[in-house]
mmCIF file of C-alpha atoms in Angstrom:
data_model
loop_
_atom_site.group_PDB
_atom_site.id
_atom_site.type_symbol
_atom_site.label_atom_id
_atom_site.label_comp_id
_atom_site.label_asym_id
_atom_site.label_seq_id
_atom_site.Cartn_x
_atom_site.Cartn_y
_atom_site.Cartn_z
ATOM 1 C CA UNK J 11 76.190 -22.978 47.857
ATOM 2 C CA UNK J 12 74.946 -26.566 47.499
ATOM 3 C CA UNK J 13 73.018 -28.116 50.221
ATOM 4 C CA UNK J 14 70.230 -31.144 51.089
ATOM 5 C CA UNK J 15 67.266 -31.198 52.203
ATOM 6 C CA UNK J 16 66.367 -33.569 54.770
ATOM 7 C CA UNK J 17 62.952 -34.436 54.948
ATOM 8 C CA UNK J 18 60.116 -33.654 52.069
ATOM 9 C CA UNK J 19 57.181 -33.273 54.604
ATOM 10 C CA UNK J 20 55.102 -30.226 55.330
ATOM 11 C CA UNK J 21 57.995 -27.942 56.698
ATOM 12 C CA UNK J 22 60.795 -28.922 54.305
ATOM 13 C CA UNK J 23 58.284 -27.487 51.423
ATOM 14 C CA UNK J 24 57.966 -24.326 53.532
ATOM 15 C CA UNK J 25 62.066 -24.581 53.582
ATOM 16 C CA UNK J 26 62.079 -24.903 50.003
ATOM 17 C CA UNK J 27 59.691 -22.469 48.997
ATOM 18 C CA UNK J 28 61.852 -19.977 51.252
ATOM 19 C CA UNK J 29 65.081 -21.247 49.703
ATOM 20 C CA UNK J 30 63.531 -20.096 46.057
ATOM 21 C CA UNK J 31 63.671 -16.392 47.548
ATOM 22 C CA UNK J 32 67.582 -16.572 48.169
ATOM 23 C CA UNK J 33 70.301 -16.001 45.567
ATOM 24 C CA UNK J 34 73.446 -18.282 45.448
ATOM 25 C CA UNK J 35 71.564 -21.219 47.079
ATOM 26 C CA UNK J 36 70.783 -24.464 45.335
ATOM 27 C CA UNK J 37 69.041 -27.524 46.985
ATOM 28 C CA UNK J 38 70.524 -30.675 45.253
ATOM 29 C CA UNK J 39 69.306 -33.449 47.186
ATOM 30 C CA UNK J 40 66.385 -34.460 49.323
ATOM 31 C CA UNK J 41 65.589 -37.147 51.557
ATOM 32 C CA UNK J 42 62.466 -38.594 52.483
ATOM 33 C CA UNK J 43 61.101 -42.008 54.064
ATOM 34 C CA UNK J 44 58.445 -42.402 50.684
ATOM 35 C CA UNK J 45 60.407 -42.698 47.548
ATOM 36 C CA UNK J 46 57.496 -41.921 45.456
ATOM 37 C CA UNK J 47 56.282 -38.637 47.575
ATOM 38 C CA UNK J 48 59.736 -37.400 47.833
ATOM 39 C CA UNK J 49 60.068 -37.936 43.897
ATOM 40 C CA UNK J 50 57.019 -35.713 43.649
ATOM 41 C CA UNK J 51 58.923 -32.919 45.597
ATOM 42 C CA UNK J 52 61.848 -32.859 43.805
ATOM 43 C CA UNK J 53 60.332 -32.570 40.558
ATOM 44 C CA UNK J 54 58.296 -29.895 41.678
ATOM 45 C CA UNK J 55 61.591 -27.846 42.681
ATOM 46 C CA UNK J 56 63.634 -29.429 40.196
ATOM 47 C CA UNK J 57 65.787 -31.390 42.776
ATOM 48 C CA UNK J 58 68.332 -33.611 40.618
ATOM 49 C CA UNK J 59 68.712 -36.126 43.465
ATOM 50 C CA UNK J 60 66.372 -38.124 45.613
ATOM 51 C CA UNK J 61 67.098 -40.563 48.076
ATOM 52 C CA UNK J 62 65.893 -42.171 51.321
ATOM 53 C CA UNK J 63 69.380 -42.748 52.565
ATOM 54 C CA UNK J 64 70.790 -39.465 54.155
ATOM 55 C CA UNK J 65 74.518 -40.354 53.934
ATOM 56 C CA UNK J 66 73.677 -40.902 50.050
ATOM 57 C CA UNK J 67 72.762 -37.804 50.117
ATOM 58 C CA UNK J 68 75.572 -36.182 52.408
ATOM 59 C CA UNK J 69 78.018 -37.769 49.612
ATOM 60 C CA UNK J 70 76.599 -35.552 46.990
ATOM 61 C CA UNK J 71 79.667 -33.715 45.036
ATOM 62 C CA UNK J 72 79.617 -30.136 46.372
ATOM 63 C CA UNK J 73 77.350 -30.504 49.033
ATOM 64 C CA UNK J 74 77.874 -27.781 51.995
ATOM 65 C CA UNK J 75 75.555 -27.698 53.783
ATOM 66 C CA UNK J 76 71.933 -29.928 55.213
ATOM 67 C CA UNK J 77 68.491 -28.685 56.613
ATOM 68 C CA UNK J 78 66.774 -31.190 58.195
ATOM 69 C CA UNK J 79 63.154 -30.728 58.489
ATOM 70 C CA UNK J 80 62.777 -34.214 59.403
ATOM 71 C CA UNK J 81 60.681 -36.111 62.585
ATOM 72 C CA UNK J 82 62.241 -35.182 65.865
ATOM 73 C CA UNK J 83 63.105 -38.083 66.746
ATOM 74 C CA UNK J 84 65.654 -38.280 64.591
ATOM 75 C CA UNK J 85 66.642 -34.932 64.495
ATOM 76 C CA UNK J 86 69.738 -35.526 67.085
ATOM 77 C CA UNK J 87 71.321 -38.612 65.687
ATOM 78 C CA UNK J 88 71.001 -36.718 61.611
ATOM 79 C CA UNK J 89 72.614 -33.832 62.914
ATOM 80 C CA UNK J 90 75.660 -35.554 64.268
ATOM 81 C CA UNK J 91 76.181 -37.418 60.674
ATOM 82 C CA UNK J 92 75.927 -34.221 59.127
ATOM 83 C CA UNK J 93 78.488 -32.913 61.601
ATOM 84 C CA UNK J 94 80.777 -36.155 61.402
ATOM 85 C CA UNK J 95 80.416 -36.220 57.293
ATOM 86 C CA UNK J 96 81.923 -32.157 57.583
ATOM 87 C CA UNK J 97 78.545 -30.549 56.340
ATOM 88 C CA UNK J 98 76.791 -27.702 58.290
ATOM 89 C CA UNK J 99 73.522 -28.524 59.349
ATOM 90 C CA UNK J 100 70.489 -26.473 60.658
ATOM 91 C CA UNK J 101 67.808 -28.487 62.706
ATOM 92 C CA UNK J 102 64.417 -27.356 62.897
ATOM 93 C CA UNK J 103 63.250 -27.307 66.744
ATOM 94 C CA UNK J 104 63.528 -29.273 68.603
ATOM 95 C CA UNK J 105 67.501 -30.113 67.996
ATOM 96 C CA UNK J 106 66.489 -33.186 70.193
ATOM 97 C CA UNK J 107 63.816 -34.588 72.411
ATOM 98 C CA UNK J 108 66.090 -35.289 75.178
ATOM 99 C CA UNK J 109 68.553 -32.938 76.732
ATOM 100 C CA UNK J 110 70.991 -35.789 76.852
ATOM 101 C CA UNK J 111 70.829 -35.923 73.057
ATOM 102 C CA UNK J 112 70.906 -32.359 72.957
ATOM 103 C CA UNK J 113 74.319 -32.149 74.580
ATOM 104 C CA UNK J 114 75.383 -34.997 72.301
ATOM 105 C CA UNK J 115 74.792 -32.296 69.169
ATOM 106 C CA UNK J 116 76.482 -29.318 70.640
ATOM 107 C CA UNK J 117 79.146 -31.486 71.542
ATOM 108 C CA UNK J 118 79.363 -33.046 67.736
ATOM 109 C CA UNK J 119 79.822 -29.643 66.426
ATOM 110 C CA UNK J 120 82.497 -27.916 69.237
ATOM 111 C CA UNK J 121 84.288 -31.079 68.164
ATOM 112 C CA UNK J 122 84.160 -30.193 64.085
ATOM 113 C CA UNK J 123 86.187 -27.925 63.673
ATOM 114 C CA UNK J 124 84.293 -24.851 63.312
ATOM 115 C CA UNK J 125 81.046 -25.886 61.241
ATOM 116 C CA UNK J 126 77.780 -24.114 61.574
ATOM 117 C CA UNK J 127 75.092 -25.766 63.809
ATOM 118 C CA UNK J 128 72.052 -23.826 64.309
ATOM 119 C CA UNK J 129 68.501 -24.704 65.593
ATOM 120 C CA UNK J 130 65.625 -23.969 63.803
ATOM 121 C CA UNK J 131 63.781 -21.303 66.317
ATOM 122 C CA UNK J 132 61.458 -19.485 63.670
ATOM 123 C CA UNK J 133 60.498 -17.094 66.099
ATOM 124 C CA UNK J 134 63.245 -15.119 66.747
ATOM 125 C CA UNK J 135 63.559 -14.214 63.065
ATOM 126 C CA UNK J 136 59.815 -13.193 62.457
ATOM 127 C CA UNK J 137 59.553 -9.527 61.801
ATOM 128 C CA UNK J 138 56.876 -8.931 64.464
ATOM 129 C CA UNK J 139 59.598 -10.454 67.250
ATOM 130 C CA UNK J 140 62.287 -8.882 65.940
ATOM 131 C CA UNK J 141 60.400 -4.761 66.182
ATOM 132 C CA UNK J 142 60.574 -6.013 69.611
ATOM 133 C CA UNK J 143 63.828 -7.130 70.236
ATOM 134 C CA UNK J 144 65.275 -4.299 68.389
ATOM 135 C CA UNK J 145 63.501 -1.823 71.051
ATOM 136 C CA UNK J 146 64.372 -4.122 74.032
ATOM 137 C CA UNK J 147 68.062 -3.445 73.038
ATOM 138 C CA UNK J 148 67.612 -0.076 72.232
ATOM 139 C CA UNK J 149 66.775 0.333 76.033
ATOM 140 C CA UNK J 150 63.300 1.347 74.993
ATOM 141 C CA UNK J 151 60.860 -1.818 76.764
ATOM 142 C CA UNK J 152 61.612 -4.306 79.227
ATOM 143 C CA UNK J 153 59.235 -7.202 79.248
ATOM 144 C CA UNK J 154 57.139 -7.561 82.071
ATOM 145 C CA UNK J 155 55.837 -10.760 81.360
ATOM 146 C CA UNK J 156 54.665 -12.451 78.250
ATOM 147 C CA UNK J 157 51.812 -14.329 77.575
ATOM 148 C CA UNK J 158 51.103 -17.023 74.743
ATOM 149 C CA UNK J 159 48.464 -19.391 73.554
ATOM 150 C CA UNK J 160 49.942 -21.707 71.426
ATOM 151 C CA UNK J 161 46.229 -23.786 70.297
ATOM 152 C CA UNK J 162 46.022 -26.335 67.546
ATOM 153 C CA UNK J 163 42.989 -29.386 66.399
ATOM 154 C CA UNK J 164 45.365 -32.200 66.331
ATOM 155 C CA UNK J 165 43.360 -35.276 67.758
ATOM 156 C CA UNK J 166 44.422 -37.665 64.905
ATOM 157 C CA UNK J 167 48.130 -37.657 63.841
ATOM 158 C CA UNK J 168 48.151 -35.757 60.694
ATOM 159 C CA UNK J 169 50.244 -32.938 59.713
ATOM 160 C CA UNK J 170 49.848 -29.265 58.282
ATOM 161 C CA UNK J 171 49.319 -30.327 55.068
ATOM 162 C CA UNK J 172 46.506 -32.473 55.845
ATOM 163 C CA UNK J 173 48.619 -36.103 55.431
ATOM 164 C CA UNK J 174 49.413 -38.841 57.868
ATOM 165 C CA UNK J 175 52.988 -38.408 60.235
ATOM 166 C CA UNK J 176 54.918 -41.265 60.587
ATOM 167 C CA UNK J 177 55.546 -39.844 63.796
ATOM 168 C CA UNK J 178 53.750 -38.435 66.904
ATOM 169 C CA UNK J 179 54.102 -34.384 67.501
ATOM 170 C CA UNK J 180 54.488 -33.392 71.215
ATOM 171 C CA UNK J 181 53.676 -30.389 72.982
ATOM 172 C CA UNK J 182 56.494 -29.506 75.245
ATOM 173 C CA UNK J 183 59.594 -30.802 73.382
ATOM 174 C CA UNK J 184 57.806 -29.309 69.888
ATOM 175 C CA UNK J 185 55.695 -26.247 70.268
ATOM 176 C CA UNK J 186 57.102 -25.249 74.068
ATOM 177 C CA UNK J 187 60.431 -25.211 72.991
ATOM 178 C CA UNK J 188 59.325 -22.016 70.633
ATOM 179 C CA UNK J 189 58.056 -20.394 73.593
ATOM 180 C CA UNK J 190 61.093 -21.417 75.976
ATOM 181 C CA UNK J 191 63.379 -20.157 73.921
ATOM 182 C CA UNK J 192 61.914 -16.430 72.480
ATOM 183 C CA UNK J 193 61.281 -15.991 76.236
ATOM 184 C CA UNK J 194 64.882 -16.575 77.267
ATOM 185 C CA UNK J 195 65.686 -14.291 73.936
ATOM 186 C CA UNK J 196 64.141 -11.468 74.384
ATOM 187 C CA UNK J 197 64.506 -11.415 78.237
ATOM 188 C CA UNK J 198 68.125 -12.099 77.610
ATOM 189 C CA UNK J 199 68.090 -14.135 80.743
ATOM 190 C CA UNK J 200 67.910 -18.271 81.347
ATOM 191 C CA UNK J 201 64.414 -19.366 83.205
ATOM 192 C CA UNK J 202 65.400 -19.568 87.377
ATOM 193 C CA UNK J 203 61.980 -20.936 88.024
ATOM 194 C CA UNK J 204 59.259 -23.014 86.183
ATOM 195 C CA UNK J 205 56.281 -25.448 86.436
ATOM 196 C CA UNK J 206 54.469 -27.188 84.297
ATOM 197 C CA UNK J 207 50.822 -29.387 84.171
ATOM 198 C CA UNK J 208 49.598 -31.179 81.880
ATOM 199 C CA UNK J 209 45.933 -33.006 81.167
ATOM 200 C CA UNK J 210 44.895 -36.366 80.345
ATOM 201 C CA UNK J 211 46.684 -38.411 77.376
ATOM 202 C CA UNK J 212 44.714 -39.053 74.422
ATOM 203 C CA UNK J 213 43.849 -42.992 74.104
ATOM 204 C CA UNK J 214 44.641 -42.204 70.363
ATOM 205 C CA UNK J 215 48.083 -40.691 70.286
ATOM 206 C CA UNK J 216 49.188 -41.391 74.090
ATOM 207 C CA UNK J 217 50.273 -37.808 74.562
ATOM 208 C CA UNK J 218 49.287 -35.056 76.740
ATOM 209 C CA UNK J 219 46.596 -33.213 75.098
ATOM 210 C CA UNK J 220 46.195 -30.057 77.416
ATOM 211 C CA UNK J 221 49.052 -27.819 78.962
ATOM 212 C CA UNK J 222 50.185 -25.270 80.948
ATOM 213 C CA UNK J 223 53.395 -24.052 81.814
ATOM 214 C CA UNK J 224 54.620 -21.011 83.862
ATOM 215 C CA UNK J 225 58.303 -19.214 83.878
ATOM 216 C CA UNK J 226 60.282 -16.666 85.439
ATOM 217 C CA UNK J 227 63.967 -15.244 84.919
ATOM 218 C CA UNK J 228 66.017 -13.942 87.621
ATOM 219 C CA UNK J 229 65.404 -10.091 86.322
ATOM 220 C CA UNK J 230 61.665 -11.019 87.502
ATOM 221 C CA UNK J 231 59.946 -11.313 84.086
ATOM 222 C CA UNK J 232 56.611 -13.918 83.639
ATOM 223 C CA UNK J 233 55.963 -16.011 81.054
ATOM 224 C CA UNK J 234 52.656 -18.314 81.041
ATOM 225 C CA UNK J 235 52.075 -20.572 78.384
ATOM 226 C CA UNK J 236 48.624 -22.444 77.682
ATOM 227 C CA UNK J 237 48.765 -25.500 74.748
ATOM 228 C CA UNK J 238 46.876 -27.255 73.572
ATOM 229 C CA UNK J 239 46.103 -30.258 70.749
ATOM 230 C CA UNK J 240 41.684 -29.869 71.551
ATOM 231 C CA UNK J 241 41.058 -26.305 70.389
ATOM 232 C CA UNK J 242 38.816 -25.770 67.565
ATOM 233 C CA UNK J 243 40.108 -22.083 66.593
ATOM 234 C CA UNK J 244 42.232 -20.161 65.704
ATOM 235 C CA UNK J 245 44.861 -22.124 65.309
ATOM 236 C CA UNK J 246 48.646 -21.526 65.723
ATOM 237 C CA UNK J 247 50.429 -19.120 68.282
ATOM 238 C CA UNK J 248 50.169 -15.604 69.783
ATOM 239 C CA UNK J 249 51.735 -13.525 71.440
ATOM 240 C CA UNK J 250 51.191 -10.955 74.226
ATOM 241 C CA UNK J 251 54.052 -8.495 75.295
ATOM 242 C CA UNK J 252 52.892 -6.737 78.520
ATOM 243 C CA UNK J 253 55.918 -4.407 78.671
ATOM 244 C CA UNK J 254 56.909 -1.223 80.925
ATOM 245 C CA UNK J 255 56.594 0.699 78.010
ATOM 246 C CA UNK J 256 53.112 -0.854 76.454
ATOM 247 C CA UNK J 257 51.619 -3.580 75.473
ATOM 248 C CA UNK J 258 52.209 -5.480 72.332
ATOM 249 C CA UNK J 259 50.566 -8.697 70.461
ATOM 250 C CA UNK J 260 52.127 -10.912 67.771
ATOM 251 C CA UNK J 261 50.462 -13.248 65.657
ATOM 252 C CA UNK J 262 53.146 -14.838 63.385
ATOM 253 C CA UNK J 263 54.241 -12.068 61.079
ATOM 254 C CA UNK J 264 52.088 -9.507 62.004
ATOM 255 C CA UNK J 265 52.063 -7.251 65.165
ATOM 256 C CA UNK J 266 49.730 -4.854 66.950
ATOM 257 C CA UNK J 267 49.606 -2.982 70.299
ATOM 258 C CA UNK J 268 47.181 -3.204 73.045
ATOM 259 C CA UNK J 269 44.813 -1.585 71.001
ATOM 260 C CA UNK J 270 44.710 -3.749 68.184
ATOM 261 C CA UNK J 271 46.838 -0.959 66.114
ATOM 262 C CA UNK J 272 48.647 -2.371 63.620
ATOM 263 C CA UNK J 273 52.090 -1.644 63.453
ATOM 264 C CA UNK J 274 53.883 -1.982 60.105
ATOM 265 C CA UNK J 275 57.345 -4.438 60.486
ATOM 266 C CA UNK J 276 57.168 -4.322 56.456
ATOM 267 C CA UNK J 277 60.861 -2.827 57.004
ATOM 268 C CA UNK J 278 62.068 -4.609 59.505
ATOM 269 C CA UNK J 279 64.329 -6.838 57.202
ATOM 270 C CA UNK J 280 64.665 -8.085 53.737
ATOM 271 C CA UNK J 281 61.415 -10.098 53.955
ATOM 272 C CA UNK J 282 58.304 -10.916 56.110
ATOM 273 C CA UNK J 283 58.734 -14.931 55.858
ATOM 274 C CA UNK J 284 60.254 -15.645 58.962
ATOM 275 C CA UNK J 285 61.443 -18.962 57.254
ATOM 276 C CA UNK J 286 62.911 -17.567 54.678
ATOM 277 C CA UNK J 287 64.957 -14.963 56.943
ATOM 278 C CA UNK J 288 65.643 -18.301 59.075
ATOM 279 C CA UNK J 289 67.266 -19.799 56.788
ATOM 280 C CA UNK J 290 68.849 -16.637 55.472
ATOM 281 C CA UNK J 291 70.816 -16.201 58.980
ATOM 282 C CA UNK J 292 71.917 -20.083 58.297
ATOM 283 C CA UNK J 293 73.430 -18.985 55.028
ATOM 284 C CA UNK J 294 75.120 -15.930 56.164
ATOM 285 C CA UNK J 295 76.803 -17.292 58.773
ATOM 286 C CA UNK J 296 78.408 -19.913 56.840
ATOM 287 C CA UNK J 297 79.407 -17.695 54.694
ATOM 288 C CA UNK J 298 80.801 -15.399 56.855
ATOM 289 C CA UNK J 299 82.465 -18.169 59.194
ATOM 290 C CA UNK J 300 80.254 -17.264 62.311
ATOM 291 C CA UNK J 301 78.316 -18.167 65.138
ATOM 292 C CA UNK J 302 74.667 -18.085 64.115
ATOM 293 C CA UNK J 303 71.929 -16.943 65.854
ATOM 294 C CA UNK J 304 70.411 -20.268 67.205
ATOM 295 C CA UNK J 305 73.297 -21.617 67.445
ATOM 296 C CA UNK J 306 73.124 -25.237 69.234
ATOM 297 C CA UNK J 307 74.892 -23.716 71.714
ATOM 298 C CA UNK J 308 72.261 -21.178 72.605
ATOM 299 C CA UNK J 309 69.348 -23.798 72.094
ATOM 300 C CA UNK J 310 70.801 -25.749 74.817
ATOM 301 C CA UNK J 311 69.060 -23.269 77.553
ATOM 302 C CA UNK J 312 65.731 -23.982 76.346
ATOM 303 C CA UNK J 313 66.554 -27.583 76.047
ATOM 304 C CA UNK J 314 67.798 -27.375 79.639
ATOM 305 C CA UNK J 315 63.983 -25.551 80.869
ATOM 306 C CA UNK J 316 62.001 -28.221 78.874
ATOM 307 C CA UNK J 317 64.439 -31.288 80.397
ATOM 308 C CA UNK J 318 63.135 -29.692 83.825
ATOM 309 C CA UNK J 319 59.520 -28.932 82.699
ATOM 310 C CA UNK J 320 59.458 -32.960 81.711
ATOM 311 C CA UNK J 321 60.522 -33.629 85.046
ATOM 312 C CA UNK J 322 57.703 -32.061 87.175
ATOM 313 C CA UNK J 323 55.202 -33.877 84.433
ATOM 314 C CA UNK J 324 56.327 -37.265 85.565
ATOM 315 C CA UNK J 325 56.536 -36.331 88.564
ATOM 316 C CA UNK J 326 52.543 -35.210 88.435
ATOM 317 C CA UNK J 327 51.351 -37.665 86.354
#
């Protein structure tokens, strides 16, 4: 399978170092705003074709498929040329920052004829989430209510890799929407209720620096989720399960219970890169002409939750 890769930043190497771990997969293109950085990229993966022009790249011979790991901003508008130029596309999260462009992409792809659209929700595929969802379906815990800290330093606009963004990072329509949507996944149930504050906007990047956010789905499950761009350490997002049937914490790929016992996922599925089993999914269900999981269609929920959660901000601010 031939695809592109849209956008040569941080996360597309994370894509592309997954992509290495996958037979029958072959990255032909990428697409970045810096000719000269993007160059760099491609060499390093031995990409034949670099461009800054995404339908250049769309026009590639053989070309399937497109991952676009690019700003959010431009995530919606990318994903309906992909659509348009008959390519399947997976988005990494958000699939928009606007639930009006959101509805735009799951409308682009109901309309093609059957291609693969899938959002980008990491989460959902990491094997500490997944020993969980396998023993919510099994009947064996209900979530009670979850609680996550999702804490990063980001008070100048850089990215993970250390280098400047050419565009600002936000925390409800970015790092929220994670949240949003494993809580609506492993509930199995769309948020009824929700609220949301927020602090003061930094002078630097005019965003909300401080968050907090609180959810509930009609079975009666919590979720309360604290952000924030000032914390010093550590860094990323974790998970607490408080279930009927114990107590369980995630922190990315690895999982413990409310003892700090670590449980072994090593066998949970073919890897223990979430990414790379991400992306996997994407793959599959191409290949086997189905819905994926993430679908846009199922990402629309969450978009739906953070569309209201934006709401009450302006309303507060």
């Amino acid at each position: 399978m031939k695809i592109i890769l849209a956008g040569a930043g941080a996360f597309g190497i994370r894509h592309l170092e997954a992509i290495a771990r996958i037979d029958g997969v072959d990255v032909v293109s990428v697409v970045g705003r810096d000719v000269g950085a993007t160059t760099e990229v491609a060499k390093r993966w031995q990409i034949p074709h670099v461009t800054t022009d995404l339908s250049e790249s769309l026009a590639q011979p053989g070309v399937e498929a497109a991952l676009l790991a690019t700003p959010t901003q431009l995530h919606a508008a990318q994903a309906i040329e992909c659509l348009r130029a008959g390519k399947h596309v997976m988005i990494e999260i958000p699939i928009a920052d606007s639930l009006a462009d959101s509805e735009q992409v799951v409308a682009a792809q109901r309309a093609s004829g059957g291609l693969i659209a899938m959002g980008g929700h990491t989460r959902r595929f990491n094997p500490s989430h997944q020993w969980i969802h396998q023993r919510i379906k099994a009947g064996e815990l209900r979530v009670l209510q979850m609680d996550v800290q999702t804490y990063f330093f980001r008070r100048t606009n850089m990215n993970a890799l250390g280098k400047p963004r050419s565009w600002t990072d936000h925390l409800l329509w970015h790092h929220a929407c994670h949240t949003v949507d494993l809580f609506q996944y492993q509930t199995g149930q769309t948020v009824s209720e929700s609220f949301a504050l927020q602090g003061p906007p930094s002078q630097t990047l005019g965003i909300a620096m401080d968050m907090s956010i609180g959810m509930k789905v009609p079975g009666g499950a919590l979720c309360t989720l604290s952000l924030s761009f000032n914390n010093e350490g550590p860094l990323g997002t974790f998970f607490r399960y408080i279930c009927d049937n114990g107590t369980y914490i995630c922190r990315y790929d690895d999982l413990f219970d409310g003892k700090s016992n670590q449980i072994d996922v090593s066998k949970v599925d073919v890897s223990m890169n979430g990414i790379e089993l991400q992306d996997r999914e994407f793959f599959a269900a191409i290949r086997e002409r189905r819905e994926p999981n993430a679908s846009v269609a199922q990402c629309l929920t969450a978009m739906q939750t953070l569309a209201a959660l934006e709401q009450q901000l302006k309303r507060g601010a």
